[in-house]
Coordinates of C-alpha atoms in Angstrom, one line a residue:
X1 CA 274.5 112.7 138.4
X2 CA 275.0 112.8 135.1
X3 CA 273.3 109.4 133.1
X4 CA 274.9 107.8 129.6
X5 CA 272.6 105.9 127.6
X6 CA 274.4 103.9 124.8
X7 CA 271.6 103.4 122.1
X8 CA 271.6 101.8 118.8
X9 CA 269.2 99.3 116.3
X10 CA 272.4 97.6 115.0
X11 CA 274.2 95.3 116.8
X12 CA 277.8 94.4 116.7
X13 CA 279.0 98.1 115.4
X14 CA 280.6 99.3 118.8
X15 CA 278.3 100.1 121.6
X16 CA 280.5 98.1 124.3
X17 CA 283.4 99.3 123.1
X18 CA 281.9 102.7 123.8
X19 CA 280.7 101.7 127.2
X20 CA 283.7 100.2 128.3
X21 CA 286.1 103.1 126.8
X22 CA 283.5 105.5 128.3
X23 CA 283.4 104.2 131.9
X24 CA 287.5 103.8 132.0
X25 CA 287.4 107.3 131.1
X26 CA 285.2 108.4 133.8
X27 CA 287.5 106.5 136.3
X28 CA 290.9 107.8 135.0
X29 CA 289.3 111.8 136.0
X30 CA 288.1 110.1 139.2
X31 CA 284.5 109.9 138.8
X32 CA 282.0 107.6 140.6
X33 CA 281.2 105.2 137.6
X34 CA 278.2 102.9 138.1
X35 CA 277.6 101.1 134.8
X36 CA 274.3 98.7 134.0
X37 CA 274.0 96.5 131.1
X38 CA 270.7 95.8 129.7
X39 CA 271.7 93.3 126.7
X40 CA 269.3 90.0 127.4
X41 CA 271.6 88.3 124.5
X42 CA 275.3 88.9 125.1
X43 CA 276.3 90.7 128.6
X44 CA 279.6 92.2 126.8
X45 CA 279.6 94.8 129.3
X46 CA 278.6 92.9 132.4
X47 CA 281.5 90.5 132.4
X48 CA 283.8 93.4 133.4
X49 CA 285.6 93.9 137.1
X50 CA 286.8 97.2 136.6
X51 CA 284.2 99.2 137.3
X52 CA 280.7 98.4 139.2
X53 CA 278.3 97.0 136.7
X54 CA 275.1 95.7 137.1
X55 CA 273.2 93.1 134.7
X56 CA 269.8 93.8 134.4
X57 CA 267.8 90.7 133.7
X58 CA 264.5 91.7 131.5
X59 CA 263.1 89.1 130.3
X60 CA 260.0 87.4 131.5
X61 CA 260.6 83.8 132.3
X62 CA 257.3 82.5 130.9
X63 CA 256.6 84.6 128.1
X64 CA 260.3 84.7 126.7
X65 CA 260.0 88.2 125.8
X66 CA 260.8 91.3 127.4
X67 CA 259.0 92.9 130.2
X68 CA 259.2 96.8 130.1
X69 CA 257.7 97.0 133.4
X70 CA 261.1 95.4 134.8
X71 CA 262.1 99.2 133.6
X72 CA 260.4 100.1 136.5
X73 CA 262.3 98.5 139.1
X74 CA 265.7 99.3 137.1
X75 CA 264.8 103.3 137.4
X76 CA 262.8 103.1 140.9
X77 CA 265.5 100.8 142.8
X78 CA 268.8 101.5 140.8
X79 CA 269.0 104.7 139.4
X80 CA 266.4 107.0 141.8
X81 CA 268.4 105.9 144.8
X82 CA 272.1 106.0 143.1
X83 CA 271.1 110.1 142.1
X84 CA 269.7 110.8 145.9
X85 CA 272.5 109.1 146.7
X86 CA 274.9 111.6 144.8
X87 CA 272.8 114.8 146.2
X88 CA 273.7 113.5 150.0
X89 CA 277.6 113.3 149.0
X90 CA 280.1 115.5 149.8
X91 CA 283.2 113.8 148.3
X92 CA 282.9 116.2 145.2
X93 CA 283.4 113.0 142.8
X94 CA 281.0 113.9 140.2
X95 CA 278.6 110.4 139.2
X96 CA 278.6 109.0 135.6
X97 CA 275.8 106.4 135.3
X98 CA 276.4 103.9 131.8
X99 CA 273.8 102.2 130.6
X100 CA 274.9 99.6 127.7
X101 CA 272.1 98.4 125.8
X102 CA 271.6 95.5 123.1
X103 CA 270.1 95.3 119.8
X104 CA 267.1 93.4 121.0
X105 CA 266.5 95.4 123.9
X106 CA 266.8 99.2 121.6
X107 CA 262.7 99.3 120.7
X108 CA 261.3 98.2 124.2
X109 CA 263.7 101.1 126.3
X110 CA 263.7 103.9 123.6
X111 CA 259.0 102.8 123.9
X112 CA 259.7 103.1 127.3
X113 CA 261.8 106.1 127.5
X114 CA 259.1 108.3 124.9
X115 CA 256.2 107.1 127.2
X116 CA 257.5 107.8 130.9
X117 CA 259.0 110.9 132.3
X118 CA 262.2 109.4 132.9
X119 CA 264.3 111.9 130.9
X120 CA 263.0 114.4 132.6
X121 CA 263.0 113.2 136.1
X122 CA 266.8 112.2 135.4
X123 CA 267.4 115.6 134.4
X124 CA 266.2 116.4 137.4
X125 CA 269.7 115.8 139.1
X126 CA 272.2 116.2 135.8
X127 CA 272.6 115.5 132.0
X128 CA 271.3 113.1 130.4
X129 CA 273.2 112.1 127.2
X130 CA 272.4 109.6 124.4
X131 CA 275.2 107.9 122.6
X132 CA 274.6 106.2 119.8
X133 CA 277.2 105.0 116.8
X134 CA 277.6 105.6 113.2
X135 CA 279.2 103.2 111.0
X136 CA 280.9 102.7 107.6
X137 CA 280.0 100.2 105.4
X138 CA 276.9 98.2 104.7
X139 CA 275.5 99.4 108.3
X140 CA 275.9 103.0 107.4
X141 CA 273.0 103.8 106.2
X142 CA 270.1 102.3 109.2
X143 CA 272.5 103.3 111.8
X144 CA 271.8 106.9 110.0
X145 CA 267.8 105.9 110.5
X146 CA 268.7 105.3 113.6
X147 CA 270.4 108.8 114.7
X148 CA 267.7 110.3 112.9
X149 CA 264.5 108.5 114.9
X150 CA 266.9 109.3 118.2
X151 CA 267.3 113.0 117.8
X152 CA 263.2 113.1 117.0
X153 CA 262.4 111.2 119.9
X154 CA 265.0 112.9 122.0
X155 CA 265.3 116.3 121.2
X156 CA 265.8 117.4 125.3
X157 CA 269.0 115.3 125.4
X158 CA 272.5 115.9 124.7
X159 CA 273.8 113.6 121.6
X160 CA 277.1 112.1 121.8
X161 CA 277.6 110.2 118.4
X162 CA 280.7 108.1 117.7
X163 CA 281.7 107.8 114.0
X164 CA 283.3 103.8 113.8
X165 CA 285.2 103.6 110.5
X166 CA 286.6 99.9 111.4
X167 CA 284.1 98.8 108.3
X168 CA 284.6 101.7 105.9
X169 CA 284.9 105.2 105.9
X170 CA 281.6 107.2 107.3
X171 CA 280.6 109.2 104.0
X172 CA 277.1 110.5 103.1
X173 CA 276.6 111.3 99.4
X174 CA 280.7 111.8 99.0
X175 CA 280.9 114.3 101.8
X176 CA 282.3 114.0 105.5
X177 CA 279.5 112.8 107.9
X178 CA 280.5 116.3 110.2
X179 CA 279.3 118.4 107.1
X180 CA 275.6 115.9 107.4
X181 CA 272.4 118.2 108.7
X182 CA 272.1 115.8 111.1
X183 CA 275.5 116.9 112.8
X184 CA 273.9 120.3 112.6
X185 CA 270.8 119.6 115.3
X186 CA 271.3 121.5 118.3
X187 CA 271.0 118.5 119.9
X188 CA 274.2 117.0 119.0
X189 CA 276.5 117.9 121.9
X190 CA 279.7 116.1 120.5
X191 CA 281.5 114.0 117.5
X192 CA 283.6 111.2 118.5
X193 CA 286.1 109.7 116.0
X194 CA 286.8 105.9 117.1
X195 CA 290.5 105.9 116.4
X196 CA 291.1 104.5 113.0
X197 CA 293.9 101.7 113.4
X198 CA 295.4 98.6 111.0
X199 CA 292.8 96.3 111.4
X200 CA 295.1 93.3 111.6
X201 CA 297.4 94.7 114.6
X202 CA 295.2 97.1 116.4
X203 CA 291.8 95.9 115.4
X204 CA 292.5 92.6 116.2
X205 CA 294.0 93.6 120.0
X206 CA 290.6 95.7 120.6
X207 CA 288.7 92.2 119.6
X208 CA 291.1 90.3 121.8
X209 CA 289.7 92.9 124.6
X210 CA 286.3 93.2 124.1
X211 CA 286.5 89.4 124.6
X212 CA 288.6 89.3 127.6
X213 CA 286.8 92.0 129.1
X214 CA 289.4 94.0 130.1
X215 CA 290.6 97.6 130.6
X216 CA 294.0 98.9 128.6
X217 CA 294.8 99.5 132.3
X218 CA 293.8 95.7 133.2
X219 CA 295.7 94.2 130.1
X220 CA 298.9 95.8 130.8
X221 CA 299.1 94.5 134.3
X222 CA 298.3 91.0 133.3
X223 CA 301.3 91.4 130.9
X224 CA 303.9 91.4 133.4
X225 CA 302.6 89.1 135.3
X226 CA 303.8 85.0 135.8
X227 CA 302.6 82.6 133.2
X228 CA 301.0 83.0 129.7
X229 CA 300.3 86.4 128.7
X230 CA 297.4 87.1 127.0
X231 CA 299.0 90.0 125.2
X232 CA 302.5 90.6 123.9
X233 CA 304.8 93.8 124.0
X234 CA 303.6 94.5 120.8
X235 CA 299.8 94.7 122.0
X236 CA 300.2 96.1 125.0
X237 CA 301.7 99.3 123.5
X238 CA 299.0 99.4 120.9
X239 CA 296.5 99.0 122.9
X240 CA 298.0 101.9 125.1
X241 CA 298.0 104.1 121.5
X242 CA 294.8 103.1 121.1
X243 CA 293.2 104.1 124.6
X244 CA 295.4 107.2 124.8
X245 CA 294.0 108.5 121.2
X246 CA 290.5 107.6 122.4
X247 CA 290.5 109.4 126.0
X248 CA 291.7 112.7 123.5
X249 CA 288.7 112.2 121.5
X250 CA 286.5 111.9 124.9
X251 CA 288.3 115.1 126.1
X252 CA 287.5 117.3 123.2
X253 CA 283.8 115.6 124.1
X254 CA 283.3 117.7 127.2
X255 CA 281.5 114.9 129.4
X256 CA 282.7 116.1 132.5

């Protein structure tokens, strides 16, 4: 069982997207996805049907905050079980565990992470990757802190980063970010480009998506059904572009 954590201090720069694109991947080569969602704010990931996912609820009722301890129960009665689980099967489906997790909840798992044994005991039955997302723009530079503190704290796990250029191109003092030391760490186990689209056609049918909480696969079947269509012609084939140019970059990612 391999396990996919989707990490990052930013919010809105892409981590569902990842999740989501991530586990339809896994499905289309006929893995056994099981996704969890650990965002206490927006459950972007949870609201999908597509693929088994489980929203994890961490916050304590009376304090309002977050209770780490409720990481606990999410290893010792989710993912423990789901990877003895895979050990006892004998289908030969290989298990990809996606866990999506939210700005507000990045410090109190990555704590918990560096302070428990839970990479280890994880890689105990597979890989344990860390995915985490580098933008353009004005977010470039602390989602750059943040791939730095990651591959410090992390340095046993295999880094997946995805380069998001829907706010600007992802430069670091004029050069390409796969010429960046960072890319260099032996940790880094792949680069994945975030196809690069017209925002107002393309960008603007992923958005529509996200929101709908849909699979490419999900949204093309709702388009020839009866009634309203939430997409057109037009976005459907995009959006097929779209996933069809992502699952190559996921390819080239060597995940499974």
């Amino acid at each position: 069982m391999d396990t996919h954590f989707v990490l990052g201090s930013k919010g809105g720069i892409g981590k569902s997207l990842a999740s989501a694109f991530l586990a339809s991947f896994f499905q289309s080569k006929g893995a056994d996805v099981h996704c969890f969602d650990t965002d206490p704010q927006n459950h972007t990931l949870g609201g999908y049907t597509a693929f088994p996912v489980k929203i994890l609820s961490l916050i304590d009722k009376d304090t309002r905050q977050i209770n780490t301890r409720r990481f606990d129960s999410f290893l010792e009665e989710d993912l423990f079980p789901l990877a003895e689980a895979e050990l006892a099967d004998d289908s030969g489906k290989s298990r990809q565990v996606i866990v999506d997790n939210g700005s507000a909840t990045y410090l109190p798992l990555c704590a918990y992470l560096a302070e428990n044994p839970v990479v280890q005991v994880l890689q105990g039955y597979g890989d344990v990757y860390i995915h985490t997302l580098i933008t353009g723009g004005q977010a470039q530079d602390e989602t750059l802190r943040c791939l730095k503190t990651l591959l410090t704290a992390f340095s046993s796990c295999r880094f997946v980063i995805w380069l998001n250029r829907f706010f600007g191109s992802v430069e670091v003092d004029g050069q390409s970010f796969s010429e960046n030391p960072l890319c260099k760490n032996s940790a880094v186990h792949a680069l994945v480009s975030i196809p690069h689209l017209t925002r107002d056609t393309y960008g603007k049918d992923i958005e529509e998506l996200l929101a709908a909480k849909l699979t490419v696969a999900q949204a093309v079947a709702a388009s020839k059904g009866d009634g309203k269509k939430l997409f057109g012609i037009m976005a459907t084939q995009r959006l097929q572009i779209f996933e069809r140019q992502m699952n190559n970059e996921l390819e080239k990612a060597r995940l499974l």
